[in-house]
Amino acid sequence: MAALSLWAAPLSAQQKTYEGEEAAALRCANTMAFTAVALESTGRIGALEKDVMLDITVRILVEHVSGTWAQKKAALRVVRDRRDVLETFDDFERFANQCLRQFPIN
């Protein structure tokens, strides 16, 4: 997965720039979370599977992204706003397995 640079501006005065591996981890986390919610809302997966994918998202953020929770959430908003629905689904199809290898949660 290509790395990207993200600037997160949470409501607090602190700002954080994410680059390289952390930016890639944020993109993976966004892709997992967005896809989980979309698939569950269309009945393609159940609530349990969605919850597992959201747990993976949180663990990627905790284990592979530095900063405060507010900074991480702000960065996720930046990623989400840069990707449309089809791009996010395409990212999931192309990179989900790579995300789990690159950002292990065990």
CSV table of C-alpha atoms in Angstrom, one decimal:
chain,number,residue,atom,x,y,z
A,1,MET,CA,0.0,0.0,0.0
A,2,ALA,CA,1.4,3.4,-0.9
A,3,ALA,CA,2.2,5.7,1.9
A,4,LEU,CA,0.6,9.0,2.2
A,5,SER,CA,1.0,12.1,4.3
A,6,LEU,CA,-1.8,13.2,6.5
A,7,TRP,CA,-2.2,16.3,8.6
A,8,ALA,CA,-4.6,15.9,11.5
A,9,ALA,CA,-6.1,19.0,13.1
A,10,PRO,CA,-8.2,18.0,16.1
A,11,LEU,CA,-10.3,20.5,18.1
A,12,SER,CA,-7.4,20.9,20.5
A,13,ALA,CA,-4.6,23.2,19.5
A,14,GLN,CA,-2.2,20.4,18.8
A,15,GLN,CA,-1.6,19.2,15.2
A,16,LYS,CA,0.0,16.0,14.0
A,17,THR,CA,1.4,15.1,10.7
A,18,TYR,CA,1.3,11.4,9.7
A,19,GLU,CA,3.6,10.0,7.1
A,20,GLY,CA,5.0,6.7,5.9
A,21,GLU,CA,3.9,3.7,7.8
A,22,GLU,CA,1.6,5.6,10.2
A,23,ALA,CA,-0.2,7.2,7.2
A,24,ALA,CA,-0.6,3.7,5.6
A,25,ALA,CA,-1.9,2.3,8.9
A,26,LEU,CA,-4.5,5.1,9.0
A,27,ARG,CA,-5.6,4.3,5.5
A,28,CYS,CA,-5.9,0.6,6.4
A,29,ALA,CA,-7.9,1.4,9.5
A,30,ASN,CA,-10.2,3.7,7.5
A,31,THR,CA,-10.7,1.1,4.8
A,32,MET,CA,-11.6,-1.7,7.3
A,33,ALA,CA,-14.0,0.5,9.3
A,34,PHE,CA,-15.8,2.0,6.3
A,35,THR,CA,-16.1,-1.4,4.6
A,36,ALA,CA,-17.4,-3.1,7.8
A,37,VAL,CA,-20.1,-0.6,8.3
A,38,ALA,CA,-21.1,-0.6,4.7
A,39,LEU,CA,-21.2,-4.4,4.4
A,40,GLU,CA,-23.3,-4.7,7.6
A,41,SER,CA,-25.7,-2.0,6.5
A,42,THR,CA,-26.4,-3.9,3.3
A,43,GLY,CA,-26.8,-7.3,5.0
A,44,ARG,CA,-23.7,-8.8,3.5
A,45,ILE,CA,-22.1,-9.4,6.9
A,46,GLY,CA,-23.6,-9.7,10.4
A,47,ALA,CA,-23.1,-7.5,13.4
A,48,LEU,CA,-20.5,-9.9,14.8
A,49,GLU,CA,-18.3,-9.7,11.7
A,50,LYS,CA,-18.7,-5.9,11.6
A,51,ASP,CA,-17.6,-5.7,15.3
A,52,VAL,CA,-14.6,-7.9,14.6
A,53,MET,CA,-13.5,-5.6,11.7
A,54,LEU,CA,-14.0,-2.5,13.9
A,55,ASP,CA,-11.9,-4.1,16.6
A,56,ILE,CA,-9.2,-4.7,14.0
A,57,THR,CA,-9.5,-1.0,13.1
A,58,VAL,CA,-9.0,0.1,16.7
A,59,ARG,CA,-6.1,-2.3,17.3
A,60,ILE,CA,-4.3,-1.0,14.2
A,61,LEU,CA,-4.8,2.5,15.5
A,62,VAL,CA,-3.6,1.7,19.0
A,63,GLU,CA,-0.6,-0.4,18.0
A,64,HIS,CA,0.6,1.3,14.8
A,65,VAL,CA,-0.3,5.0,15.0
A,66,SER,CA,1.1,7.5,17.5
A,67,GLY,CA,-0.6,10.5,18.9
A,68,THR,CA,-3.7,11.1,21.0
A,69,TRP,CA,-7.0,9.5,20.3
A,70,ALA,CA,-8.3,12.9,19.1
A,71,GLN,CA,-5.4,13.2,16.6
A,72,LYS,CA,-6.0,9.7,15.3
A,73,LYS,CA,-9.7,10.3,14.8
A,74,ALA,CA,-9.0,13.6,13.1
A,75,ALA,CA,-6.6,11.8,10.8
A,76,LEU,CA,-9.2,9.2,10.0
A,77,ARG,CA,-11.6,12.0,9.0
A,78,VAL,CA,-9.0,13.3,6.6
A,79,VAL,CA,-8.5,9.9,5.0
A,80,ARG,CA,-12.2,9.3,4.8
A,81,ASP,CA,-12.8,12.7,3.1
A,82,ARG,CA,-10.1,12.0,0.6
A,83,ARG,CA,-11.6,8.7,-0.6
A,84,ASP,CA,-14.9,8.2,-2.2
A,85,VAL,CA,-17.0,5.0,-1.6
A,86,LEU,CA,-15.8,3.2,-4.7
A,87,GLU,CA,-12.1,4.0,-4.0
A,88,THR,CA,-12.5,2.7,-0.4
A,89,PHE,CA,-14.1,-0.5,-1.5
A,90,ASP,CA,-11.4,-0.9,-4.1
A,91,ASP,CA,-8.8,-0.4,-1.4
A,92,PHE,CA,-10.4,-3.1,0.7
A,93,GLU,CA,-10.4,-5.6,-2.1
A,94,ARG,CA,-6.8,-4.8,-3.1
A,95,PHE,CA,-5.2,-4.2,0.3
A,96,ALA,CA,-7.1,-5.9,3.1
A,97,ASN,CA,-4.8,-8.9,3.3
A,98,GLN,CA,-1.7,-6.7,3.0
A,99,CYS,CA,-3.0,-4.4,5.7
A,100,LEU,CA,-3.3,-7.4,8.1
A,101,ARG,CA,0.2,-8.5,7.3
A,102,GLN,CA,1.8,-5.1,7.4
A,103,PHE,CA,0.0,-4.0,10.6
A,104,PRO,CA,-0.4,-7.2,12.8
A,105,ILE,CA,-2.7,-6.9,15.8
A,106,ASN,CA,-1.4,-9.9,17.7
